[in-house]
GROMACS .gro file of C-alpha atoms in nm:
model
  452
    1UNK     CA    1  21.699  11.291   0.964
    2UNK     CA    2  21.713  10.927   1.076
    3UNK     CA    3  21.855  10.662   0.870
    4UNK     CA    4  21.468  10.483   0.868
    5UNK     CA    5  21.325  10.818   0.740
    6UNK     CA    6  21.557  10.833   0.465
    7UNK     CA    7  21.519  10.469   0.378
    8UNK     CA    8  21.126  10.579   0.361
    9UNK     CA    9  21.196  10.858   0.135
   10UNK     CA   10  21.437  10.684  -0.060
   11UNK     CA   11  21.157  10.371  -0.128
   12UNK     CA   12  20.859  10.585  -0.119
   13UNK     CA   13  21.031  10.795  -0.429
   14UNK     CA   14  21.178  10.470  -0.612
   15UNK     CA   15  20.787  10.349  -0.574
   16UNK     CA   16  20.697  10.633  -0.717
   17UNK     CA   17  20.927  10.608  -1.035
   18UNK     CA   18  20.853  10.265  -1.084
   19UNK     CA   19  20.449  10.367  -1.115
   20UNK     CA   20  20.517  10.652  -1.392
   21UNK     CA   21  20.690  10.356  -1.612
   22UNK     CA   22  21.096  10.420  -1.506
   23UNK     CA   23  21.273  10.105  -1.624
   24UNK     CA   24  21.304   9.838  -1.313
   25UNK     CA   25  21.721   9.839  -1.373
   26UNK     CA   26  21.696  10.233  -1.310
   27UNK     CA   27  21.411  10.230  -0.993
   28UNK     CA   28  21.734   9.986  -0.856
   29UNK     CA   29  21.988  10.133  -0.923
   30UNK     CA   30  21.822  10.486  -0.821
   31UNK     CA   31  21.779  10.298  -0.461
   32UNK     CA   32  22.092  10.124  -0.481
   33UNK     CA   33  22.265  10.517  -0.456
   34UNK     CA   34  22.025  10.665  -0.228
   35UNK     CA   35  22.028  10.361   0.048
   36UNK     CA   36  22.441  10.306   0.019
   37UNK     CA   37  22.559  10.578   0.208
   38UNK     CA   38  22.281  10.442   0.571
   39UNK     CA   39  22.464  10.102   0.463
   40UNK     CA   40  22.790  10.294   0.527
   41UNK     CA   41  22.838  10.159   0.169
   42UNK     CA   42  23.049  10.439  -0.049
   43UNK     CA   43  22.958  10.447  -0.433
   44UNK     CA   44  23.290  10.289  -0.537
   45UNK     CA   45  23.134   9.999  -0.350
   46UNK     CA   46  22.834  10.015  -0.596
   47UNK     CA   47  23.087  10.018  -0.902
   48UNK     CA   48  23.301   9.739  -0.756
   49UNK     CA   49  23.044   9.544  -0.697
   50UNK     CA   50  22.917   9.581  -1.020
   51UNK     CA   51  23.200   9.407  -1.158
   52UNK     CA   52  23.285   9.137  -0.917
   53UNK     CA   53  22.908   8.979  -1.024
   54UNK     CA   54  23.072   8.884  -1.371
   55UNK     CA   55  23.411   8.847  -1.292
   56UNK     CA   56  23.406   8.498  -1.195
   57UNK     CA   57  23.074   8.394  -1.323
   58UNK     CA   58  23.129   8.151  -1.613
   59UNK     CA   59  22.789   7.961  -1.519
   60UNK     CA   60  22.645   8.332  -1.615
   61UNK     CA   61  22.798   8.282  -1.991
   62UNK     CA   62  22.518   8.031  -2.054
   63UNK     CA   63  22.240   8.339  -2.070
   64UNK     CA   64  22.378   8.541  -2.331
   65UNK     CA   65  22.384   8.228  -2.538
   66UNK     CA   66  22.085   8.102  -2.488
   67UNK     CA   67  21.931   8.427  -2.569
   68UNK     CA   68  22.098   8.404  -2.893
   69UNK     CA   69  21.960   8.077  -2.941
   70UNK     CA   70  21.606   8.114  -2.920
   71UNK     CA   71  21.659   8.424  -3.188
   72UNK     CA   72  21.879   8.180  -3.417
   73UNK     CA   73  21.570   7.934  -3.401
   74UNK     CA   74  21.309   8.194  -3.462
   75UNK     CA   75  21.536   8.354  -3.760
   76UNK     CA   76  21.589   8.011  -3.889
   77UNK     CA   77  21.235   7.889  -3.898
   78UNK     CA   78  21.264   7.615  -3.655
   79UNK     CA   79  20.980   7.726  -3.391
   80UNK     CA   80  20.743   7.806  -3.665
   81UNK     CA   81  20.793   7.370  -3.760
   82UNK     CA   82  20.758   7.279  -3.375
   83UNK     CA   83  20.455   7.536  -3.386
   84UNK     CA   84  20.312   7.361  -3.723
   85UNK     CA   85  20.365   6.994  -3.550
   86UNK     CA   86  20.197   7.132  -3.224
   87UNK     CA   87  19.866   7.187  -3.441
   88UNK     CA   88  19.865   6.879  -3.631
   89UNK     CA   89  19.857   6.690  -3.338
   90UNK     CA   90  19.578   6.941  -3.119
   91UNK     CA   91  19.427   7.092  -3.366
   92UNK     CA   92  19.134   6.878  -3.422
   93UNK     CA   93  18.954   6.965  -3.087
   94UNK     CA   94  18.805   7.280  -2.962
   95UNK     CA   95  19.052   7.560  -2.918
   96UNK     CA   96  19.330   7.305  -3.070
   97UNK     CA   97  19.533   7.621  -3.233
   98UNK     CA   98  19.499   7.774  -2.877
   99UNK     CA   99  19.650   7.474  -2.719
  100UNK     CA  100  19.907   7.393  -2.987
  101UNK     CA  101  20.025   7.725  -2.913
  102UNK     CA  102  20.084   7.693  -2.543
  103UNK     CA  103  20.250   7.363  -2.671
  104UNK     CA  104  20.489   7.562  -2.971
  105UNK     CA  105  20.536   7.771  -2.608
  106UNK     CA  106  20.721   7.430  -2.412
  107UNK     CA  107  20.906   7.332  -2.736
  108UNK     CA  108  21.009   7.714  -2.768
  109UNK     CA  109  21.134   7.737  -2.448
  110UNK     CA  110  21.327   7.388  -2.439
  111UNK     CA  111  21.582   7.572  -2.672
  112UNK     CA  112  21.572   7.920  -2.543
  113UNK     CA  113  21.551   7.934  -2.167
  114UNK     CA  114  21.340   8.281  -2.205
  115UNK     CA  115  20.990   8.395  -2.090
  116UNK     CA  116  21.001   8.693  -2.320
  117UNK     CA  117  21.164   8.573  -2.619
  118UNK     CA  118  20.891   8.248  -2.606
  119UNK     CA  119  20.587   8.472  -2.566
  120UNK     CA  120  20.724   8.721  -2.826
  121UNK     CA  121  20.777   8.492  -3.094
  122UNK     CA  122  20.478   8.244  -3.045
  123UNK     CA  123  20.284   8.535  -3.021
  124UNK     CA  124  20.391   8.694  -3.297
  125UNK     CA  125  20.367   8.378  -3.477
  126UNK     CA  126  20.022   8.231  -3.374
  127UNK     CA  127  19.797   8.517  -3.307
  128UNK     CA  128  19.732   8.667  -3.616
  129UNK     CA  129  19.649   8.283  -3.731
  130UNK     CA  130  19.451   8.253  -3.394
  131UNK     CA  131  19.189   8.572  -3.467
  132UNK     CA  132  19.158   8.438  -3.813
  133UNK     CA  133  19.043   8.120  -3.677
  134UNK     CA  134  18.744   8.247  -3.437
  135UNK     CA  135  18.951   8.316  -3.140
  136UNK     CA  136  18.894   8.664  -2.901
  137UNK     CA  137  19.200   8.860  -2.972
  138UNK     CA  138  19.233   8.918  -2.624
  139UNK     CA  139  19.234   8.581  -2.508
  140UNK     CA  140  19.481   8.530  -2.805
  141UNK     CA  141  19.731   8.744  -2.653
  142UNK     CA  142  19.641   8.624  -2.313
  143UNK     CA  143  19.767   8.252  -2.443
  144UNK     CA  144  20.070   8.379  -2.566
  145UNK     CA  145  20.113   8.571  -2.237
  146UNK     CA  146  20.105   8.268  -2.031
  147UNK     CA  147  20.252   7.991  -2.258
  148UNK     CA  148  20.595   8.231  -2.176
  149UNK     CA  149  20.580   8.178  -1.833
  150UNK     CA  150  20.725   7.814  -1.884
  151UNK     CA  151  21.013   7.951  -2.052
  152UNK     CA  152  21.202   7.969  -1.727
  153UNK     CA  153  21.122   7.639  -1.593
  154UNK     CA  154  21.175   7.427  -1.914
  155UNK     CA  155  21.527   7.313  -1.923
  156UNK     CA  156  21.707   7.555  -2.083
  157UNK     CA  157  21.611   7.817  -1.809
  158UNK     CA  158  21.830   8.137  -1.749
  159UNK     CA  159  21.702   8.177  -1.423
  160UNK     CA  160  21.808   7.855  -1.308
  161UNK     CA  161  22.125   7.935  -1.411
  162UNK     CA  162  22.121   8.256  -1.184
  163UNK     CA  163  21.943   8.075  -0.889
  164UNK     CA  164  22.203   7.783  -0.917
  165UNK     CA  165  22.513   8.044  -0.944
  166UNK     CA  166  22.384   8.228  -0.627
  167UNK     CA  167  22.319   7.933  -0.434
  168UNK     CA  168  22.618   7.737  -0.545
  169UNK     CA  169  22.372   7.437  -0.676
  170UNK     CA  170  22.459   7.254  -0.988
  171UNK     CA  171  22.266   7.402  -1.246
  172UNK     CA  172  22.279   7.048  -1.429
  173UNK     CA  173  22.028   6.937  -1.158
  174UNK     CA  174  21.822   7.207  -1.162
  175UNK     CA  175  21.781   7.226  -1.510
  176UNK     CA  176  21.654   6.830  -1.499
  177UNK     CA  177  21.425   6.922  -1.222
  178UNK     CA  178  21.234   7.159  -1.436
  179UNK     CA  179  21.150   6.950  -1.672
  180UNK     CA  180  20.835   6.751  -1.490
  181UNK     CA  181  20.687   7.085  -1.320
  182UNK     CA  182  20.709   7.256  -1.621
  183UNK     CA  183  20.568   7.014  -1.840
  184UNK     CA  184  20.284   6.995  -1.579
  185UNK     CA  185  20.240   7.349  -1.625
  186UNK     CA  186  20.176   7.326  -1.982
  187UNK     CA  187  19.937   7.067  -1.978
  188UNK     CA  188  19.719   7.221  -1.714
  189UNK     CA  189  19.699   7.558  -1.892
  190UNK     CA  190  19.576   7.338  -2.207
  191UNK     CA  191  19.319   7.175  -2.014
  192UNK     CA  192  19.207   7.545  -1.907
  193UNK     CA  193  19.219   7.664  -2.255
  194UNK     CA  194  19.020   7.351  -2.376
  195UNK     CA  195  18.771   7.471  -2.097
  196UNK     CA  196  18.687   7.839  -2.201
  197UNK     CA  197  18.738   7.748  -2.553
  198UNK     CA  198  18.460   7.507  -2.521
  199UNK     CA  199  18.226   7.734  -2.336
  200UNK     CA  200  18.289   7.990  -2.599
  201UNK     CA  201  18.269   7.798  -2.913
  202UNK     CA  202  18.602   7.923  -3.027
  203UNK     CA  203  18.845   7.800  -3.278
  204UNK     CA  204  18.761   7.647  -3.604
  205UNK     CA  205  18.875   7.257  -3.614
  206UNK     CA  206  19.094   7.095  -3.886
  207UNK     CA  207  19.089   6.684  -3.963
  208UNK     CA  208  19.323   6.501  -3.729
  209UNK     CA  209  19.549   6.375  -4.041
  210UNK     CA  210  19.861   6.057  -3.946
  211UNK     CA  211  19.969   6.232  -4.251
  212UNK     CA  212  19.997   6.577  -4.127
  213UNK     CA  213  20.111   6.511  -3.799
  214UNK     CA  214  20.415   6.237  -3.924
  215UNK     CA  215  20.498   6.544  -4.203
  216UNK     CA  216  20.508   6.812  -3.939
  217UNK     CA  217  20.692   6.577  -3.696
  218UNK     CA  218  20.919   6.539  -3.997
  219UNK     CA  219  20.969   6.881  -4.055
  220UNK     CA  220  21.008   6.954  -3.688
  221UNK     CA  221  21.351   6.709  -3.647
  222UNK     CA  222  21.590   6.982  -3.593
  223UNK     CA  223  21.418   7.157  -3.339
  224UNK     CA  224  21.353   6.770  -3.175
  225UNK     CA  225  21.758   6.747  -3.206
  226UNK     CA  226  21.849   7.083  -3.049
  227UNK     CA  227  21.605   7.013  -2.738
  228UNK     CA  228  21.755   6.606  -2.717
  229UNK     CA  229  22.087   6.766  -2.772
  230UNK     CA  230  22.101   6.982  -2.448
  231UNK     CA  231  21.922   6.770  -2.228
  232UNK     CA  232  22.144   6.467  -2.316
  233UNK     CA  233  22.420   6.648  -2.317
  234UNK     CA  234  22.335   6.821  -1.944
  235UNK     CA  235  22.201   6.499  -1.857
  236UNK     CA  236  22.477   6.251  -1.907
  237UNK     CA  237  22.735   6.532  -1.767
  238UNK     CA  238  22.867   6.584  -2.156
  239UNK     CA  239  22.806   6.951  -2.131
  240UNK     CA  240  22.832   7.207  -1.877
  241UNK     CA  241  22.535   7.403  -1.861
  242UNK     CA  242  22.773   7.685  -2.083
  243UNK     CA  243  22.907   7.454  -2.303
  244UNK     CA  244  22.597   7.316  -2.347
  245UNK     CA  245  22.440   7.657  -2.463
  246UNK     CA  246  22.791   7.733  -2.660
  247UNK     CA  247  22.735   7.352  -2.863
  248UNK     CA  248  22.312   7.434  -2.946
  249UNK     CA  249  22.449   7.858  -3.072
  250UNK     CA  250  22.670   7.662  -3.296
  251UNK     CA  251  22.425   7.405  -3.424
  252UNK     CA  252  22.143   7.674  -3.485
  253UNK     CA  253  22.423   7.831  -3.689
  254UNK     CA  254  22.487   7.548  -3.914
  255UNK     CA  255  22.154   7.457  -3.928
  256UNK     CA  256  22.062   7.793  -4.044
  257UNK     CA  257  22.273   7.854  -4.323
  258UNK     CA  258  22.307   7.532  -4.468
  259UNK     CA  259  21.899   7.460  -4.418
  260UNK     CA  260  21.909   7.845  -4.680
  261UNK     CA  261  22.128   7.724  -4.936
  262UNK     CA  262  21.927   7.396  -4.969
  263UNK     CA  263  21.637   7.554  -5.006
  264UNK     CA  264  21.762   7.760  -5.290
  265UNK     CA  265  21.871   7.479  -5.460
  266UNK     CA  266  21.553   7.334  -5.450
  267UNK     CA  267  21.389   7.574  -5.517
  268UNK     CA  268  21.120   7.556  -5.247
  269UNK     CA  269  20.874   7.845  -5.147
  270UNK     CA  270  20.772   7.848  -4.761
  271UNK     CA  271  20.495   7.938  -4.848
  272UNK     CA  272  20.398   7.572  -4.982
  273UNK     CA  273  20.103   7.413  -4.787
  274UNK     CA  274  20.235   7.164  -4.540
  275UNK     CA  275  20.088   6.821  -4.747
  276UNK     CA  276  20.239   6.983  -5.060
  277UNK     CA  277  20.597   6.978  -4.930
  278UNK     CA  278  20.835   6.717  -5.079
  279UNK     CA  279  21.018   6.483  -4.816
  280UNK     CA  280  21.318   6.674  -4.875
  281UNK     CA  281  21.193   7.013  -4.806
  282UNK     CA  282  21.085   6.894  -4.456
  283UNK     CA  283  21.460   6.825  -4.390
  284UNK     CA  284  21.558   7.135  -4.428
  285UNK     CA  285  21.402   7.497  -4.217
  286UNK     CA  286  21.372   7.860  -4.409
  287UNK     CA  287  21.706   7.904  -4.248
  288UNK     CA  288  21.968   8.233  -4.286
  289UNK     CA  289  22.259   8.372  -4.447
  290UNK     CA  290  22.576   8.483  -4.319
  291UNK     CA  291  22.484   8.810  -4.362
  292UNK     CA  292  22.174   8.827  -4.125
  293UNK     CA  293  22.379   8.654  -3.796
  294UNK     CA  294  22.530   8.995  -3.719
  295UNK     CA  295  22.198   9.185  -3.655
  296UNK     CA  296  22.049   8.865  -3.499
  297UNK     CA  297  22.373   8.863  -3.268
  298UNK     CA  298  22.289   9.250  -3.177
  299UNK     CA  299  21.887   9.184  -3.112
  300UNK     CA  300  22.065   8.953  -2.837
  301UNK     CA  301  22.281   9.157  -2.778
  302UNK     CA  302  22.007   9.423  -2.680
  303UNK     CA  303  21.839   9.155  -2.433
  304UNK     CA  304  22.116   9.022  -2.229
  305UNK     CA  305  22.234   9.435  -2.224
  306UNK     CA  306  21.908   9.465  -2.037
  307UNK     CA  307  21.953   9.145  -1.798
  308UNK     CA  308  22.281   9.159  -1.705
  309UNK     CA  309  22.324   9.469  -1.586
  310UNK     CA  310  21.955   9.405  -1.380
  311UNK     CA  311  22.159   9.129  -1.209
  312UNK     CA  312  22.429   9.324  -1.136
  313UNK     CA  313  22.239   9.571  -0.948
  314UNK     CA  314  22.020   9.331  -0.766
  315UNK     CA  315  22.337   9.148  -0.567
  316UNK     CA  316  22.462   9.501  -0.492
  317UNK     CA  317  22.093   9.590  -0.396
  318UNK     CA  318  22.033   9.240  -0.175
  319UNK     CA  319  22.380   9.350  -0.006
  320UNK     CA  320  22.263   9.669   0.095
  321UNK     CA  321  21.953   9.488   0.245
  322UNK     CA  322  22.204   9.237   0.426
  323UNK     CA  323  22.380   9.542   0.563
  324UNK     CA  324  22.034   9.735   0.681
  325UNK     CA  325  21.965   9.433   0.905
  326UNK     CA  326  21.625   9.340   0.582
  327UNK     CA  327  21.722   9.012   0.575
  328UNK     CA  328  21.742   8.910   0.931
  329UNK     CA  329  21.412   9.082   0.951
  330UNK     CA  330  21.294   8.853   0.699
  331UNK     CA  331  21.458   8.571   0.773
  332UNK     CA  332  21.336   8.542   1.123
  333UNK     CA  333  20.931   8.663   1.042
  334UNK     CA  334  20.954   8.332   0.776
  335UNK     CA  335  21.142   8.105   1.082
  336UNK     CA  336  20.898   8.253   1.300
  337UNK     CA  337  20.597   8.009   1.193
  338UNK     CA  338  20.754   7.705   1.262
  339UNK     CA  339  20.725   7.369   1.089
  340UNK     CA  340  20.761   7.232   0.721
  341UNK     CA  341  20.434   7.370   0.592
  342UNK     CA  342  20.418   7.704   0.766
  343UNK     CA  343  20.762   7.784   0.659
  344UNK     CA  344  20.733   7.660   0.314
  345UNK     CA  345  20.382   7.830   0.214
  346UNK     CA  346  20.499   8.191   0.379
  347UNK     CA  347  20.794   8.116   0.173
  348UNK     CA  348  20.578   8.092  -0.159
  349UNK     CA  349  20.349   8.379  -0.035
  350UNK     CA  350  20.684   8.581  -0.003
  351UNK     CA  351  20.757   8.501  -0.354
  352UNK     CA  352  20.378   8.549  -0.523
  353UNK     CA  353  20.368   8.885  -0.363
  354UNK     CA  354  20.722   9.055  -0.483
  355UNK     CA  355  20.641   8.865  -0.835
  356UNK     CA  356  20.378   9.091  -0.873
  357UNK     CA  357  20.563   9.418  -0.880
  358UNK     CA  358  20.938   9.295  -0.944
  359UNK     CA  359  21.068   9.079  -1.256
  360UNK     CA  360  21.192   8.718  -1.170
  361UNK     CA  361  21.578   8.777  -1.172
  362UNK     CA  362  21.560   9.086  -0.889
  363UNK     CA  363  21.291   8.848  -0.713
  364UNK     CA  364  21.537   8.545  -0.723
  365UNK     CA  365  21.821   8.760  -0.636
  366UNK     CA  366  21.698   8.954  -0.351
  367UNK     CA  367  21.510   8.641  -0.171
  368UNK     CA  368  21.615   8.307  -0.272
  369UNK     CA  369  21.941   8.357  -0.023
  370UNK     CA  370  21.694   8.484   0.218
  371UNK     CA  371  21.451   8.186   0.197
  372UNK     CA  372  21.627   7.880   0.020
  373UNK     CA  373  21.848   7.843   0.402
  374UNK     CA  374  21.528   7.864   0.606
  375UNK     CA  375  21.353   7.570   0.398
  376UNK     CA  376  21.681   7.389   0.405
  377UNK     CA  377  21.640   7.416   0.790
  378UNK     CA  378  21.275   7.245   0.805
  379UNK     CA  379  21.384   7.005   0.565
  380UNK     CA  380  21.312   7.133   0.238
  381UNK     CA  381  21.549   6.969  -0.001
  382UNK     CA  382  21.729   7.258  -0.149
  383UNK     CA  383  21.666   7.186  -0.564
  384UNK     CA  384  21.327   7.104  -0.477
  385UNK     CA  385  21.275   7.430  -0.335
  386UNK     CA  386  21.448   7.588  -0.597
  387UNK     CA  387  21.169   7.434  -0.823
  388UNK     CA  388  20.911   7.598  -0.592
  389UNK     CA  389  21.058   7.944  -0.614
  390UNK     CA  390  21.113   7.947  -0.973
  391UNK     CA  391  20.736   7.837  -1.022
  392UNK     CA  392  20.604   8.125  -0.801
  393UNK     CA  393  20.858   8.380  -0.978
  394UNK     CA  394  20.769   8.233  -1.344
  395UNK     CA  395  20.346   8.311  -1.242
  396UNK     CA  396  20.454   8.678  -1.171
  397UNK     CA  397  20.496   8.720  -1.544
  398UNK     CA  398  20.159   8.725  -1.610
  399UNK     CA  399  20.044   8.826  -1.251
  400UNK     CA  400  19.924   9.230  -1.250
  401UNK     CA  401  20.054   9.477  -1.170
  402UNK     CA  402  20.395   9.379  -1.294
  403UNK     CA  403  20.308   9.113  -1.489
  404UNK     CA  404  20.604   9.144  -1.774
  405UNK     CA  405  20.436   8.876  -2.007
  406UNK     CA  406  20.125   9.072  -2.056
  407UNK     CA  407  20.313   9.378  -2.159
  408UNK     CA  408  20.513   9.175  -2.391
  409UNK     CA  409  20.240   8.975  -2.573
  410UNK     CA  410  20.072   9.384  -2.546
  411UNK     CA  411  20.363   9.475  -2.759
  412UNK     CA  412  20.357   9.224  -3.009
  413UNK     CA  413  19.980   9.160  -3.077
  414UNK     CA  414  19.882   9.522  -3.024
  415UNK     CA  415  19.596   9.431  -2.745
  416UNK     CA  416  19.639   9.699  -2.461
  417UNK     CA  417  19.774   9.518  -2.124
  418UNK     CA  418  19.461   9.553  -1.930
  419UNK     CA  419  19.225   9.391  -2.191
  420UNK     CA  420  19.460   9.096  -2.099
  421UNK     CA  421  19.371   9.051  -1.800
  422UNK     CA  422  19.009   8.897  -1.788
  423UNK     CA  423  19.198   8.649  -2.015
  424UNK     CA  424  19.468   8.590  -1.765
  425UNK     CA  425  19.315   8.488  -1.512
  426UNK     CA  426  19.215   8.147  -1.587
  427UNK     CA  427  19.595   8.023  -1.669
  428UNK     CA  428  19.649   8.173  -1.373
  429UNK     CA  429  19.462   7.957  -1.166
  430UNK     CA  430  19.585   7.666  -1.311
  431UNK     CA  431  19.944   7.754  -1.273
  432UNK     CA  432  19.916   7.832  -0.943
  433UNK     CA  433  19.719   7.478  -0.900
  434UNK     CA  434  20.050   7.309  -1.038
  435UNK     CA  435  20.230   7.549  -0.785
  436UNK     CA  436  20.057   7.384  -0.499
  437UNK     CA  437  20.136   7.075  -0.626
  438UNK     CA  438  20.472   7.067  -0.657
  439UNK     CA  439  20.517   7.223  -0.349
  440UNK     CA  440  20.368   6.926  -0.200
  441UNK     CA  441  20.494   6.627  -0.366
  442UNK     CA  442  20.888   6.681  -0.378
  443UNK     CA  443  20.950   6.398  -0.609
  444UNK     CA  444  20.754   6.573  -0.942
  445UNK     CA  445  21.104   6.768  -0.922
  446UNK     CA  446  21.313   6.537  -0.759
  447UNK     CA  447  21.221   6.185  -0.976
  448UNK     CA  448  21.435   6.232  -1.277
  449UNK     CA  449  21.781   6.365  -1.070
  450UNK     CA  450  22.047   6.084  -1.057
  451UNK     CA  451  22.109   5.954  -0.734
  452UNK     CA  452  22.252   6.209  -0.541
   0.00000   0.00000   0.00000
């Protein structure tokens, strides 16, 4: 049997097992063993490999801890105050909840650096109080669905952090680049929410109160501190992107427990209306005791068990493709069209398509050191190209048949994944739309980066 038969077989079978629902890390790793031994690659290789990924990777410490702090500030009660200040403020128009929650969805992810952990908690969060308030429960968990997708591009990301480790960029830089695209992306999948909610007559509207909004703004400071902490901190060069993650795990802790035992000496229920609250109760969150951190240390645990090892895999998978002769193939089909443009928009095409059947870290991993060199080649400036990709990878989460969002927001709201997708679509168009744009105006990523 020839070696492109077996790589046939060996595809056509780990196609197969992705279809019936295998986990991706296993349909890679399956691969991984039946394609190393045409890659005259032995399976001690594999396990080598395996370990070399981590061994020097201290950028890759930041993910764990990020993880862990976007479950510290659910846990704690800070995203359900960013979510209550989100509605004060957009709650007053049509399909204001809606919107506030795609905005709870931006703050959210300005901690935690996670698509999944922003669309499981906002979703968890919001929709109930979004079907109570005239809203389709399927467009409900639709807005959830998509909201995540800025949780990679909205400094914190995790992905970042893996592009900028395999591409030897500093992740500093591309954290700060984010921050314009992805508050672009926000903002246009309001205006598309404000759109169908308006045709639809959904969502029932509250007073816009100075009150409500200065108490929920109030009550909101810590989670406003944690997101000014990291950024200045990245930003000035105070914190590694690690350390940075290390300093916002520890204030989440402190935060936490100290925000519980002032509320039990006050004596104040959560469960008091937002007006009602004293001025001292807004300082303080719901918080946690020392007892809970251990489980909420193991629910992160559980997550970056499931990433890492997916990232491990990938570099041994995208050196078995380097080894098969995949990327050349690639590389010179992309060089082939010639020019800024041509090369840049096959580049994103590249990425759309394998974001609809792969998650974003085997995506990243497998082409980003295929592409990112070719755009550099035309031109492209490398961290605005790595805003580019990461755009394109971050629509794939809600992008069918892969489309990890709407399985996610599935989970948590309880709407099967194909009811999502009518819903979908419109936030997909207008992500994409910001896509476009980015890709064509360099300086929307490029603008707030020091002089370089």
């Amino acid at each position: 049997m020839s070696d492109g038969t077996w790589i046939t077989i060996v595809s056509l079978a780990a196609t197969f097992l992705f279809m019936m629902g295998t986990p991706v890390l296993l349909v890679i790793f399956y691969w991984v063993v039946g394609a190393s031994p045409v890659a005259d690659l032995g399976l001690d290789n594999t396990g080598s490999e395996l370990l070399n990924v981590f061994k020097d990777g201290f950028a890759l410490m930041a993910m764990p801890l990020f993880i862990l702090t976007g479950d510290l500030i659910n846990k704690s009660g800070i995203a359900k105050r960013l979510s209550d200040f989100a509605y004060a403020c957009l709650g007053w128009r049509r399909g204001g909840l809606a919107m506030a929650s795609l905005g709870a969805c931006g703050l959210f992810a300005a901690i935690s650096g996670s698509n999944s952990a922003t669309t499981a908690t906002i979703g968890s969060m919001l929709h109930p109080e979004m079907v109570k308030g005239g809203y389709d429960e399927r467009f409900s968990a639709a807005t959830a669905a998509a909201g995540g997708c800025v949780g990679i591009i909205i400094p914190p990301s995790i992905i970042f952090i893996v592009y900028g480790f395999l591409m030897n960029l500093p992740i500093s830089d591309l954290f700060i680049a984010g921050i314009i695209p992805g508050t672009l992306m926000v903002l246009a999948m309001m205006v598309a929410c404000f759109i169908v909610c308006t045709i639809n007559g959904w969502g029932f509207l509250i007073k816009l109160s100075f009150r409500r909004v200065v108490l929920t703004g109030i009550g909101a400071w810590l989670g406003f501190f944690a997101i000014g902490l990291v950024l200045w901190g990245i930003y000035t060069g105070k914190f590694s992107p690690t350390e940075a993650a290390g300093v916002t795990v520890g204030f989440c802790i402190i935060v936490g427990m100290l925000s519980f035992y002032a509320n039990k000496m006050m004596g104040d229920s959560t469960d008091t209306p937002i007006d009602e609250k004293t001025f001292a109760s807004q300082l303080v969150v719901e918080g946690f005791t020392l007892k809970e951190i251990p489980s909420i240390v193991v629910r992160s645990a559980q997550i970056s068990g499931i990433l890492a090892p997916l990232i491990a895999v990938s570099v041994v998978m995208q050196q078995i493709l380097s080894a098969l002769g995949a990327q050349e193939a690639i590389g010179q089909f992309v060089t082939s069209m010639g020019g800024y443009y041509p090369v840049l928009f096959t580049a994103m095409a590249m990425v759309f398509v394998a974001g609809m059947i792969l998650e974003s870290l085997p995506v990243t991993i497998i082409l980003a050191p295929i592409l990112a060199p070719i755009a550099q080649s035309v031109g492209v400036d490398p961290i605005h190209f790595s805003v580019i990709f990461l755009v394109g990878a971050s629509i794939g989460f809600i992008t069918p048949p892969y489309g990890l969002n709407l399985y996610v927001a599935s989970g948590v709201t309880g709407v099967p994944y194909f009811r999502l997708l009518r819903y979908s679509t419109m936030y997909l168009v207008a992500l994409i739309s910001v896509w476009i744009l980015v890709a064509l105006t360099p300086d929307l990523a490029l603008f707030l980066l020091p002089a370089r």
